Amino acid sequence: MASGLIQKILPPSENKFYEFFEEGALTCSLSAKLFHDIIFNGLTEARLVEARTLKGKSVFVAKNTLNELNKTFITPIDREDILHLSTLINKISKRIVRTCINLKVYRLDKYPETMRHQAETLLLATQELQSVVALLKRSASLKEISNSNHKMMEIENHGDDILFKAMDEIFSGKHEALEVIKLRDIYKTIESALDKCYSVSDTILNISIKND
């Protein structure tokens, strides 16, 4: 990538954006791990506190990115791409954290097997998210980023399959109307987070293509 040379000559303050992306991606991964822990091991007050902490961390990173962008003249990649990536990464964490909190609000006392599969898939997606953000930081080759994008696409497609199965299950007539509403919201919000992971990967791929 041509941006590799640019990255080496940029002042340290202008390389902060890559660090912000990594911080944001880590927060996404920690949020996904928290959701996974809740689904498999139960919801506790400590985990609710962790959820709110992760939400604050995500917002903090997004605000720092915007503040840095507003005072930086030369950026390592297009300003629009920086803002877009920062916004997407923040949305991923916020959606996951909101779901963790809603599990408490909705008073769900058990989690279906399909929700366990979705939690596992989300964990994989956020781990791949960290990988592709790291590839962007080190100006990896287009091939490496394309391979990561393909992995993310497979994960996202698997998430679509899980959502279809979940919707078929909750509308089967086995659940009360209120429970259907609650479960549908959980499934749809996590699927949205999965979609955003793929959007980040796609954006990074496009950045790589532009700078190849």
mmCIF file with all atom_site columns, C-alpha atoms in Angstrom:
data_model
loop_
_atom_site.group_PDB
_atom_site.id
_atom_site.type_symbol
_atom_site.label_atom_id
_atom_site.label_alt_id
_atom_site.label_comp_id
_atom_site.label_asym_id
_atom_site.label_entity_id
_atom_site.label_seq_id
_atom_site.pdbx_PDB_ins_code
_atom_site.Cartn_x
_atom_site.Cartn_y
_atom_site.Cartn_z
_atom_site.occupancy
_atom_site.B_iso_or_equiv
_atom_site.pdbx_formal_charge
_atom_site.auth_seq_id
_atom_site.auth_comp_id
_atom_site.auth_asym_id
_atom_site.auth_atom_id
_atom_site.pdbx_PDB_model_num
ATOM 1   C CA . MET A 1 1   ? 0.000   0.000   0.000  1.00 0.00 ? 1   MET A CA 1
ATOM 2   C CA . ALA A 1 2   ? 1.230   3.486   -0.843 1.00 0.00 ? 2   ALA A CA 1
ATOM 3   C CA . SER A 1 3   ? 0.003   4.655   2.559  1.00 0.00 ? 3   SER A CA 1
ATOM 4   C CA . GLY A 1 4   ? 2.796   2.594   4.157  1.00 0.00 ? 4   GLY A CA 1
ATOM 5   C CA . LEU A 1 5   ? 5.406   5.199   3.219  1.00 0.00 ? 5   LEU A CA 1
ATOM 6   C CA . ILE A 1 6   ? 3.084   8.006   4.278  1.00 0.00 ? 6   ILE A CA 1
ATOM 7   C CA . GLN A 1 7   ? 2.549   6.345   7.652  1.00 0.00 ? 7   GLN A CA 1
ATOM 8   C CA . LYS A 1 8   ? 6.295   6.226   8.294  1.00 0.00 ? 8   LYS A CA 1
ATOM 9   C CA . ILE A 1 9   ? 6.811   9.946   7.681  1.00 0.00 ? 9   ILE A CA 1
ATOM 10  C CA . LEU A 1 10  ? 3.723   11.208  9.467  1.00 0.00 ? 10  LEU A CA 1
ATOM 11  C CA . PRO A 1 11  ? 4.167   12.878  12.871 1.00 0.00 ? 11  PRO A CA 1
ATOM 12  C CA . PRO A 1 12  ? 3.243   10.588  15.804 1.00 0.00 ? 12  PRO A CA 1
ATOM 13  C CA . SER A 1 13  ? 0.070   12.562  16.540 1.00 0.00 ? 13  SER A CA 1
ATOM 14  C CA . GLU A 1 14  ? -1.209  11.840  13.055 1.00 0.00 ? 14  GLU A CA 1
ATOM 15  C CA . ASN A 1 15  ? -0.634  8.098   13.488 1.00 0.00 ? 15  ASN A CA 1
ATOM 16  C CA . LYS A 1 16  ? -2.951  8.057   16.491 1.00 0.00 ? 16  LYS A CA 1
ATOM 17  C CA . PHE A 1 17  ? -5.900  7.161   14.297 1.00 0.00 ? 17  PHE A CA 1
ATOM 18  C CA . TYR A 1 18  ? -4.632  3.601   13.878 1.00 0.00 ? 18  TYR A CA 1
ATOM 19  C CA . GLU A 1 19  ? -4.295  3.334   17.658 1.00 0.00 ? 19  GLU A CA 1
ATOM 20  C CA . PHE A 1 20  ? -7.853  4.612   18.085 1.00 0.00 ? 20  PHE A CA 1
ATOM 21  C CA . PHE A 1 21  ? -9.106  1.994   15.627 1.00 0.00 ? 21  PHE A CA 1
ATOM 22  C CA . GLU A 1 22  ? -7.280  -0.715  17.575 1.00 0.00 ? 22  GLU A CA 1
ATOM 23  C CA . GLU A 1 23  ? -8.691  0.538   20.886 1.00 0.00 ? 23  GLU A CA 1
ATOM 24  C CA . GLY A 1 24  ? -12.174 0.585   19.405 1.00 0.00 ? 24  GLY A CA 1
ATOM 25  C CA . ALA A 1 25  ? -11.821 -2.900  17.916 1.00 0.00 ? 25  ALA A CA 1
ATOM 26  C CA . LEU A 1 26  ? -10.544 -4.231  21.265 1.00 0.00 ? 26  LEU A CA 1
ATOM 27  C CA . THR A 1 27  ? -13.595 -2.721  22.981 1.00 0.00 ? 27  THR A CA 1
ATOM 28  C CA . CYS A 1 28  ? -15.819 -4.476  20.430 1.00 0.00 ? 28  CYS A CA 1
ATOM 29  C CA . SER A 1 29  ? -14.087 -7.778  21.159 1.00 0.00 ? 29  SER A CA 1
ATOM 30  C CA . LEU A 1 30  ? -14.400 -7.316  24.924 1.00 0.00 ? 30  LEU A CA 1
ATOM 31  C CA . SER A 1 31  ? -18.082 -6.448  24.494 1.00 0.00 ? 31  SER A CA 1
ATOM 32  C CA . ALA A 1 32  ? -18.636 -9.606  22.439 1.00 0.00 ? 32  ALA A CA 1
ATOM 33  C CA . LYS A 1 33  ? -16.828 -11.667 25.083 1.00 0.00 ? 33  LYS A CA 1
ATOM 34  C CA . LEU A 1 34  ? -19.056 -10.147 27.749 1.00 0.00 ? 34  LEU A CA 1
ATOM 35  C CA . PHE A 1 35  ? -22.192 -11.026 25.768 1.00 0.00 ? 35  PHE A CA 1
ATOM 36  C CA . HIS A 1 36  ? -20.844 -14.546 25.314 1.00 0.00 ? 36  HIS A CA 1
ATOM 37  C CA . ASP A 1 37  ? -20.133 -14.857 29.053 1.00 0.00 ? 37  ASP A CA 1
ATOM 38  C CA . ILE A 1 38  ? -23.653 -13.700 29.898 1.00 0.00 ? 38  ILE A CA 1
ATOM 39  C CA . ILE A 1 39  ? -25.331 -16.114 27.487 1.00 0.00 ? 39  ILE A CA 1
ATOM 40  C CA . PHE A 1 40  ? -23.276 -19.084 28.680 1.00 0.00 ? 40  PHE A CA 1
ATOM 41  C CA . ASN A 1 41  ? -22.757 -18.256 32.370 1.00 0.00 ? 41  ASN A CA 1
ATOM 42  C CA . GLY A 1 42  ? -25.585 -15.912 33.326 1.00 0.00 ? 42  GLY A CA 1
ATOM 43  C CA . LEU A 1 43  ? -26.161 -12.206 33.940 1.00 0.00 ? 43  LEU A CA 1
ATOM 44  C CA . THR A 1 44  ? -24.705 -10.667 37.094 1.00 0.00 ? 44  THR A CA 1
ATOM 45  C CA . GLU A 1 45  ? -24.484 -7.142  38.456 1.00 0.00 ? 45  GLU A CA 1
ATOM 46  C CA . ALA A 1 46  ? -20.725 -7.209  37.879 1.00 0.00 ? 46  ALA A CA 1
ATOM 47  C CA . ARG A 1 47  ? -21.300 -7.966  34.196 1.00 0.00 ? 47  ARG A CA 1
ATOM 48  C CA . LEU A 1 48  ? -23.806 -5.126  33.937 1.00 0.00 ? 48  LEU A CA 1
ATOM 49  C CA . VAL A 1 49  ? -21.223 -2.758  35.394 1.00 0.00 ? 49  VAL A CA 1
ATOM 50  C CA . GLU A 1 50  ? -18.705 -4.051  32.853 1.00 0.00 ? 50  GLU A CA 1
ATOM 51  C CA . ALA A 1 51  ? -21.200 -3.415  30.057 1.00 0.00 ? 51  ALA A CA 1
ATOM 52  C CA . ARG A 1 52  ? -21.637 0.218   31.055 1.00 0.00 ? 52  ARG A CA 1
ATOM 53  C CA . THR A 1 53  ? -17.859 0.639   31.385 1.00 0.00 ? 53  THR A CA 1
ATOM 54  C CA . LEU A 1 54  ? -17.313 -0.729  27.870 1.00 0.00 ? 54  LEU A CA 1
ATOM 55  C CA . LYS A 1 55  ? -19.973 1.613   26.494 1.00 0.00 ? 55  LYS A CA 1
ATOM 56  C CA . GLY A 1 56  ? -18.194 4.571   28.058 1.00 0.00 ? 56  GLY A CA 1
ATOM 57  C CA . LYS A 1 57  ? -14.858 3.381   26.675 1.00 0.00 ? 57  LYS A CA 1
ATOM 58  C CA . SER A 1 58  ? -16.265 3.092   23.167 1.00 0.00 ? 58  SER A CA 1
ATOM 59  C CA . VAL A 1 59  ? -17.748 6.575   23.252 1.00 0.00 ? 59  VAL A CA 1
ATOM 60  C CA . PHE A 1 60  ? -14.502 7.967   24.673 1.00 0.00 ? 60  PHE A CA 1
ATOM 61  C CA . VAL A 1 61  ? -12.447 6.495   21.823 1.00 0.00 ? 61  VAL A CA 1
ATOM 62  C CA . ALA A 1 62  ? -14.899 7.778   19.200 1.00 0.00 ? 62  ALA A CA 1
ATOM 63  C CA . LYS A 1 63  ? -14.789 11.296  20.671 1.00 0.00 ? 63  LYS A CA 1
ATOM 64  C CA . ASN A 1 64  ? -10.999 11.260  20.826 1.00 0.00 ? 64  ASN A CA 1
ATOM 65  C CA . THR A 1 65  ? -10.873 10.220  17.183 1.00 0.00 ? 65  THR A CA 1
ATOM 66  C CA . LEU A 1 66  ? -13.137 13.089  16.169 1.00 0.00 ? 66  LEU A CA 1
ATOM 67  C CA . ASN A 1 67  ? -11.171 15.601  18.266 1.00 0.00 ? 67  ASN A CA 1
ATOM 68  C CA . GLU A 1 68  ? -7.890  14.421  16.741 1.00 0.00 ? 68  GLU A CA 1
ATOM 69  C CA . LEU A 1 69  ? -9.381  14.579  13.268 1.00 0.00 ? 69  LEU A CA 1
ATOM 70  C CA . ASN A 1 70  ? -10.536 18.164  13.800 1.00 0.00 ? 70  ASN A CA 1
ATOM 71  C CA . LYS A 1 71  ? -7.031  19.350  14.702 1.00 0.00 ? 71  LYS A CA 1
ATOM 72  C CA . THR A 1 72  ? -5.035  17.272  12.201 1.00 0.00 ? 72  THR A CA 1
ATOM 73  C CA . PHE A 1 73  ? -4.158  18.707  8.797  1.00 0.00 ? 73  PHE A CA 1
ATOM 74  C CA . ILE A 1 74  ? -2.524  15.652  7.192  1.00 0.00 ? 74  ILE A CA 1
ATOM 75  C CA . THR A 1 75  ? -4.148  12.279  7.820  1.00 0.00 ? 75  THR A CA 1
ATOM 76  C CA . PRO A 1 76  ? -2.769  8.808   6.948  1.00 0.00 ? 76  PRO A CA 1
ATOM 77  C CA . ILE A 1 77  ? -5.958  7.902   5.051  1.00 0.00 ? 77  ILE A CA 1
ATOM 78  C CA . ASP A 1 78  ? -8.910  9.948   3.789  1.00 0.00 ? 78  ASP A CA 1
ATOM 79  C CA . ARG A 1 79  ? -10.659 11.924  6.519  1.00 0.00 ? 79  ARG A CA 1
ATOM 80  C CA . GLU A 1 80  ? -14.031 10.538  5.437  1.00 0.00 ? 80  GLU A CA 1
ATOM 81  C CA . ASP A 1 81  ? -12.724 6.985   5.859  1.00 0.00 ? 81  ASP A CA 1
ATOM 82  C CA . ILE A 1 82  ? -11.391 7.748   9.339  1.00 0.00 ? 82  ILE A CA 1
ATOM 83  C CA . LEU A 1 83  ? -14.726 9.148   10.431 1.00 0.00 ? 83  LEU A CA 1
ATOM 84  C CA . HIS A 1 84  ? -16.655 6.290   8.832  1.00 0.00 ? 84  HIS A CA 1
ATOM 85  C CA . LEU A 1 85  ? -14.506 3.602   10.477 1.00 0.00 ? 85  LEU A CA 1
ATOM 86  C CA . SER A 1 86  ? -14.674 5.290   13.870 1.00 0.00 ? 86  SER A CA 1
ATOM 87  C CA . THR A 1 87  ? -18.464 5.566   13.661 1.00 0.00 ? 87  THR A CA 1
ATOM 88  C CA . LEU A 1 88  ? -18.922 1.943   12.600 1.00 0.00 ? 88  LEU A CA 1
ATOM 89  C CA . ILE A 1 89  ? -16.646 0.570   15.324 1.00 0.00 ? 89  ILE A CA 1
ATOM 90  C CA . ASN A 1 90  ? -18.435 2.628   17.968 1.00 0.00 ? 90  ASN A CA 1
ATOM 91  C CA . LYS A 1 91  ? -21.817 1.365   16.739 1.00 0.00 ? 91  LYS A CA 1
ATOM 92  C CA . ILE A 1 92  ? -20.676 -2.255  17.072 1.00 0.00 ? 92  ILE A CA 1
ATOM 93  C CA . SER A 1 93  ? -19.786 -1.855  20.757 1.00 0.00 ? 93  SER A CA 1
ATOM 94  C CA . LYS A 1 94  ? -22.906 0.170   21.518 1.00 0.00 ? 94  LYS A CA 1
ATOM 95  C CA . ARG A 1 95  ? -25.200 -2.426  19.970 1.00 0.00 ? 95  ARG A CA 1
ATOM 96  C CA . ILE A 1 96  ? -23.583 -5.289  21.857 1.00 0.00 ? 96  ILE A CA 1
ATOM 97  C CA . VAL A 1 97  ? -23.596 -3.430  25.166 1.00 0.00 ? 97  VAL A CA 1
ATOM 98  C CA . ARG A 1 98  ? -27.212 -2.363  24.692 1.00 0.00 ? 98  ARG A CA 1
ATOM 99  C CA . THR A 1 99  ? -28.140 -5.994  24.159 1.00 0.00 ? 99  THR A CA 1
ATOM 100 C CA . CYS A 1 100 ? -26.337 -7.034  27.351 1.00 0.00 ? 100 CYS A CA 1
ATOM 101 C CA . ILE A 1 101 ? -28.290 -4.444  29.310 1.00 0.00 ? 101 ILE A CA 1
ATOM 102 C CA . ASN A 1 102 ? -31.574 -5.369  27.611 1.00 0.00 ? 102 ASN A CA 1
ATOM 103 C CA . LEU A 1 103 ? -31.137 -8.962  28.753 1.00 0.00 ? 103 LEU A CA 1
ATOM 104 C CA . LYS A 1 104 ? -31.611 -7.553  32.250 1.00 0.00 ? 104 LYS A CA 1
ATOM 105 C CA . VAL A 1 105 ? -34.424 -5.186  31.267 1.00 0.00 ? 105 VAL A CA 1
ATOM 106 C CA . TYR A 1 106 ? -36.323 -7.943  29.435 1.00 0.00 ? 106 TYR A CA 1
ATOM 107 C CA . ARG A 1 107 ? -35.946 -10.333 32.393 1.00 0.00 ? 107 ARG A CA 1
ATOM 108 C CA . LEU A 1 108 ? -35.163 -13.289 30.201 1.00 0.00 ? 108 LEU A CA 1
ATOM 109 C CA . ASP A 1 109 ? -34.506 -16.277 32.470 1.00 0.00 ? 109 ASP A CA 1
ATOM 110 C CA . LYS A 1 110 ? -33.093 -18.583 29.783 1.00 0.00 ? 110 LYS A CA 1
ATOM 111 C CA . TYR A 1 111 ? -31.299 -18.179 26.479 1.00 0.00 ? 111 TYR A CA 1
ATOM 112 C CA . PRO A 1 112 ? -32.104 -20.386 23.458 1.00 0.00 ? 112 PRO A CA 1
ATOM 113 C CA . GLU A 1 113 ? -29.439 -22.529 21.799 1.00 0.00 ? 113 GLU A CA 1
ATOM 114 C CA . THR A 1 114 ? -29.569 -20.321 18.707 1.00 0.00 ? 114 THR A CA 1
ATOM 115 C CA . MET A 1 115 ? -28.601 -17.336 20.855 1.00 0.00 ? 115 MET A CA 1
ATOM 116 C CA . ARG A 1 116 ? -25.561 -19.287 22.046 1.00 0.00 ? 116 ARG A CA 1
ATOM 117 C CA . HIS A 1 117 ? -24.589 -19.882 18.424 1.00 0.00 ? 117 HIS A CA 1
ATOM 118 C CA . GLN A 1 118 ? -25.042 -16.194 17.700 1.00 0.00 ? 118 GLN A CA 1
ATOM 119 C CA . ALA A 1 119 ? -22.845 -15.255 20.671 1.00 0.00 ? 119 ALA A CA 1
ATOM 120 C CA . GLU A 1 120 ? -20.102 -17.582 19.406 1.00 0.00 ? 120 GLU A CA 1
ATOM 121 C CA . THR A 1 121 ? -20.356 -16.112 15.897 1.00 0.00 ? 121 THR A CA 1
ATOM 122 C CA . LEU A 1 122 ? -20.184 -12.566 17.229 1.00 0.00 ? 122 LEU A CA 1
ATOM 123 C CA . LEU A 1 123 ? -17.031 -13.462 19.148 1.00 0.00 ? 123 LEU A CA 1
ATOM 124 C CA . LEU A 1 124 ? -15.422 -14.732 15.935 1.00 0.00 ? 124 LEU A CA 1
ATOM 125 C CA . ALA A 1 125 ? -16.469 -11.592 14.057 1.00 0.00 ? 125 ALA A CA 1
ATOM 126 C CA . THR A 1 126 ? -14.952 -9.206  16.594 1.00 0.00 ? 126 THR A CA 1
ATOM 127 C CA . GLN A 1 127 ? -11.732 -11.230 16.684 1.00 0.00 ? 127 GLN A CA 1
ATOM 128 C CA . GLU A 1 128 ? -11.493 -10.930 12.904 1.00 0.00 ? 128 GLU A CA 1
ATOM 129 C CA . LEU A 1 129 ? -12.309 -7.244  13.296 1.00 0.00 ? 129 LEU A CA 1
ATOM 130 C CA . GLN A 1 130 ? -9.213  -6.833  15.447 1.00 0.00 ? 130 GLN A CA 1
ATOM 131 C CA . SER A 1 131 ? -7.181  -8.675  12.833 1.00 0.00 ? 131 SER A CA 1
ATOM 132 C CA . VAL A 1 132 ? -8.258  -6.526  9.901  1.00 0.00 ? 132 VAL A CA 1
ATOM 133 C CA . VAL A 1 133 ? -7.722  -3.306  11.869 1.00 0.00 ? 133 VAL A CA 1
ATOM 134 C CA . ALA A 1 134 ? -4.195  -4.508  12.668 1.00 0.00 ? 134 ALA A CA 1
ATOM 135 C CA . LEU A 1 135 ? -3.655  -5.171  8.949  1.00 0.00 ? 135 LEU A CA 1
ATOM 136 C CA . LEU A 1 136 ? -4.699  -1.593  8.175  1.00 0.00 ? 136 LEU A CA 1
ATOM 137 C CA . LYS A 1 137 ? -2.273  -0.234  10.764 1.00 0.00 ? 137 LYS A CA 1
ATOM 138 C CA . ARG A 1 138 ? 0.718   -2.042  9.298  1.00 0.00 ? 138 ARG A CA 1
ATOM 139 C CA . SER A 1 139 ? -0.306  -1.288  5.695  1.00 0.00 ? 139 SER A CA 1
ATOM 140 C CA . ALA A 1 140 ? -0.668  -4.966  4.846  1.00 0.00 ? 140 ALA A CA 1
ATOM 141 C CA . SER A 1 141 ? -0.958  -6.161  1.270  1.00 0.00 ? 141 SER A CA 1
ATOM 142 C CA . LEU A 1 142 ? -4.239  -6.123  -0.610 1.00 0.00 ? 142 LEU A CA 1
ATOM 143 C CA . LYS A 1 143 ? -4.153  -9.926  -0.643 1.00 0.00 ? 143 LYS A CA 1
ATOM 144 C CA . GLU A 1 144 ? -3.938  -10.160 3.154  1.00 0.00 ? 144 GLU A CA 1
ATOM 145 C CA . ILE A 1 145 ? -6.774  -7.721  3.621  1.00 0.00 ? 145 ILE A CA 1
ATOM 146 C CA . SER A 1 146 ? -8.862  -9.483  0.955  1.00 0.00 ? 146 SER A CA 1
ATOM 147 C CA . ASN A 1 147 ? -8.357  -12.797 2.757  1.00 0.00 ? 147 ASN A CA 1
ATOM 148 C CA . SER A 1 148 ? -9.506  -11.254 6.032  1.00 0.00 ? 148 SER A CA 1
ATOM 149 C CA . ASN A 1 149 ? -12.506 -9.732  4.269  1.00 0.00 ? 149 ASN A CA 1
ATOM 150 C CA . HIS A 1 150 ? -13.429 -13.160 2.888  1.00 0.00 ? 150 HIS A CA 1
ATOM 151 C CA . LYS A 1 151 ? -13.252 -14.664 6.403  1.00 0.00 ? 151 LYS A CA 1
ATOM 152 C CA . MET A 1 152 ? -15.468 -11.885 7.715  1.00 0.00 ? 152 MET A CA 1
ATOM 153 C CA . MET A 1 153 ? -17.955 -12.458 4.902  1.00 0.00 ? 153 MET A CA 1
ATOM 154 C CA . GLU A 1 154 ? -18.165 -16.152 5.814  1.00 0.00 ? 154 GLU A CA 1
ATOM 155 C CA . ILE A 1 155 ? -18.753 -15.267 9.466  1.00 0.00 ? 155 ILE A CA 1
ATOM 156 C CA . GLU A 1 156 ? -21.426 -12.728 8.544  1.00 0.00 ? 156 GLU A CA 1
ATOM 157 C CA . ASN A 1 157 ? -23.149 -15.229 6.233  1.00 0.00 ? 157 ASN A CA 1
ATOM 158 C CA . HIS A 1 158 ? -23.172 -17.765 9.060  1.00 0.00 ? 158 HIS A CA 1
ATOM 159 C CA . GLY A 1 159 ? -24.749 -15.076 11.229 1.00 0.00 ? 159 GLY A CA 1
ATOM 160 C CA . ASP A 1 160 ? -27.494 -14.647 8.617  1.00 0.00 ? 160 ASP A CA 1
ATOM 161 C CA . ASP A 1 161 ? -28.199 -18.384 8.757  1.00 0.00 ? 161 ASP A CA 1
ATOM 162 C CA . ILE A 1 162 ? -28.466 -18.250 12.540 1.00 0.00 ? 162 ILE A CA 1
ATOM 163 C CA . LEU A 1 163 ? -30.840 -15.287 12.374 1.00 0.00 ? 163 LEU A CA 1
ATOM 164 C CA . PHE A 1 164 ? -33.081 -17.101 9.875  1.00 0.00 ? 164 PHE A CA 1
ATOM 165 C CA . LYS A 1 165 ? -33.210 -20.136 12.143 1.00 0.00 ? 165 LYS A CA 1
ATOM 166 C CA . ALA A 1 166 ? -33.894 -17.941 15.180 1.00 0.00 ? 166 ALA A CA 1
ATOM 167 C CA . MET A 1 167 ? -36.751 -16.095 13.457 1.00 0.00 ? 167 MET A CA 1
ATOM 168 C CA . ASP A 1 168 ? -38.267 -19.390 12.323 1.00 0.00 ? 168 ASP A CA 1
ATOM 169 C CA . GLU A 1 169 ? -38.103 -20.655 15.892 1.00 0.00 ? 169 GLU A CA 1
ATOM 170 C CA . ILE A 1 170 ? -39.548 -17.637 17.695 1.00 0.00 ? 170 ILE A CA 1
ATOM 171 C CA . PHE A 1 171 ? -42.459 -17.310 15.256 1.00 0.00 ? 171 PHE A CA 1
ATOM 172 C CA . SER A 1 172 ? -43.263 -21.016 15.430 1.00 0.00 ? 172 SER A CA 1
ATOM 173 C CA . GLY A 1 173 ? -46.067 -20.416 17.931 1.00 0.00 ? 173 GLY A CA 1
ATOM 174 C CA . LYS A 1 174 ? -44.135 -21.884 20.862 1.00 0.00 ? 174 LYS A CA 1
ATOM 175 C CA . HIS A 1 175 ? -43.536 -18.474 22.479 1.00 0.00 ? 175 HIS A CA 1
ATOM 176 C CA . GLU A 1 176 ? -45.782 -15.877 24.058 1.00 0.00 ? 176 GLU A CA 1
ATOM 177 C CA . ALA A 1 177 ? -46.163 -12.633 22.084 1.00 0.00 ? 177 ALA A CA 1
ATOM 178 C CA . LEU A 1 178 ? -44.140 -10.557 24.573 1.00 0.00 ? 178 LEU A CA 1
ATOM 179 C CA . GLU A 1 179 ? -41.307 -13.081 24.573 1.00 0.00 ? 179 GLU A CA 1
ATOM 180 C CA . VAL A 1 180 ? -41.256 -13.003 20.765 1.00 0.00 ? 180 VAL A CA 1
ATOM 181 C CA . ILE A 1 181 ? -40.761 -9.230  20.846 1.00 0.00 ? 181 ILE A CA 1
ATOM 182 C CA . LYS A 1 182 ? -37.916 -9.512  23.365 1.00 0.00 ? 182 LYS A CA 1
ATOM 183 C CA . LEU A 1 183 ? -36.091 -12.323 21.575 1.00 0.00 ? 183 LEU A CA 1
ATOM 184 C CA . ARG A 1 184 ? -36.513 -10.703 18.174 1.00 0.00 ? 184 ARG A CA 1
ATOM 185 C CA . ASP A 1 185 ? -34.909 -7.497  19.436 1.00 0.00 ? 185 ASP A CA 1
ATOM 186 C CA . ILE A 1 186 ? -31.932 -9.379  20.904 1.00 0.00 ? 186 ILE A CA 1
ATOM 187 C CA . TYR A 1 187 ? -31.337 -11.391 17.741 1.00 0.00 ? 187 TYR A CA 1
ATOM 188 C CA . LYS A 1 188 ? -31.755 -8.427  15.394 1.00 0.00 ? 188 LYS A CA 1
ATOM 189 C CA . THR A 1 189 ? -29.449 -6.144  17.386 1.00 0.00 ? 189 THR A CA 1
ATOM 190 C CA . ILE A 1 190 ? -26.647 -8.701  17.512 1.00 0.00 ? 190 ILE A CA 1
ATOM 191 C CA . GLU A 1 191 ? -27.107 -9.385  13.797 1.00 0.00 ? 191 GLU A CA 1
ATOM 192 C CA . SER A 1 192 ? -26.761 -5.634  13.221 1.00 0.00 ? 192 SER A CA 1
ATOM 193 C CA . ALA A 1 193 ? -23.463 -5.693  15.124 1.00 0.00 ? 193 ALA A CA 1
ATOM 194 C CA . LEU A 1 194 ? -22.302 -8.567  12.906 1.00 0.00 ? 194 LEU A CA 1
ATOM 195 C CA . ASP A 1 195 ? -23.265 -6.593  9.810  1.00 0.00 ? 195 ASP A CA 1
ATOM 196 C CA . LYS A 1 196 ? -21.258 -3.614  11.053 1.00 0.00 ? 196 LYS A CA 1
ATOM 197 C CA . CYS A 1 197 ? -18.196 -5.839  11.546 1.00 0.00 ? 197 CYS A CA 1
ATOM 198 C CA . TYR A 1 198 ? -18.420 -6.771  7.885  1.00 0.00 ? 198 TYR A CA 1
ATOM 199 C CA . SER A 1 199 ? -18.901 -3.095  6.960  1.00 0.00 ? 199 SER A CA 1
ATOM 200 C CA . VAL A 1 200 ? -15.657 -2.218  8.751  1.00 0.00 ? 200 VAL A CA 1
ATOM 201 C CA . SER A 1 201 ? -13.859 -4.998  6.894  1.00 0.00 ? 201 SER A CA 1
ATOM 202 C CA . ASP A 1 202 ? -15.323 -3.820  3.586  1.00 0.00 ? 202 ASP A CA 1
ATOM 203 C CA . THR A 1 203 ? -14.287 -0.221  4.272  1.00 0.00 ? 203 THR A CA 1
ATOM 204 C CA . ILE A 1 204 ? -10.724 -1.294  5.060  1.00 0.00 ? 204 ILE A CA 1
ATOM 205 C CA . LEU A 1 205 ? -10.649 -3.355  1.868  1.00 0.00 ? 205 LEU A CA 1
ATOM 206 C CA . ASN A 1 206 ? -11.747 -0.313  -0.133 1.00 0.00 ? 206 ASN A CA 1
ATOM 207 C CA . ILE A 1 207 ? -9.075  1.806   1.563  1.00 0.00 ? 207 ILE A CA 1
ATOM 208 C CA . SER A 1 208 ? -6.495  -0.822  0.599  1.00 0.00 ? 208 SER A CA 1
ATOM 209 C CA . ILE A 1 209 ? -7.696  -0.832  -3.011 1.00 0.00 ? 209 ILE A CA 1
ATOM 210 C CA . LYS A 1 210 ? -7.539  2.960   -3.207 1.00 0.00 ? 210 LYS A CA 1
ATOM 211 C CA . ASN A 1 211 ? -3.994  3.043   -1.858 1.00 0.00 ? 211 ASN A CA 1
ATOM 212 C CA . ASP A 1 212 ? -2.609  -0.063  -3.558 1.00 0.00 ? 212 ASP A CA 1
#
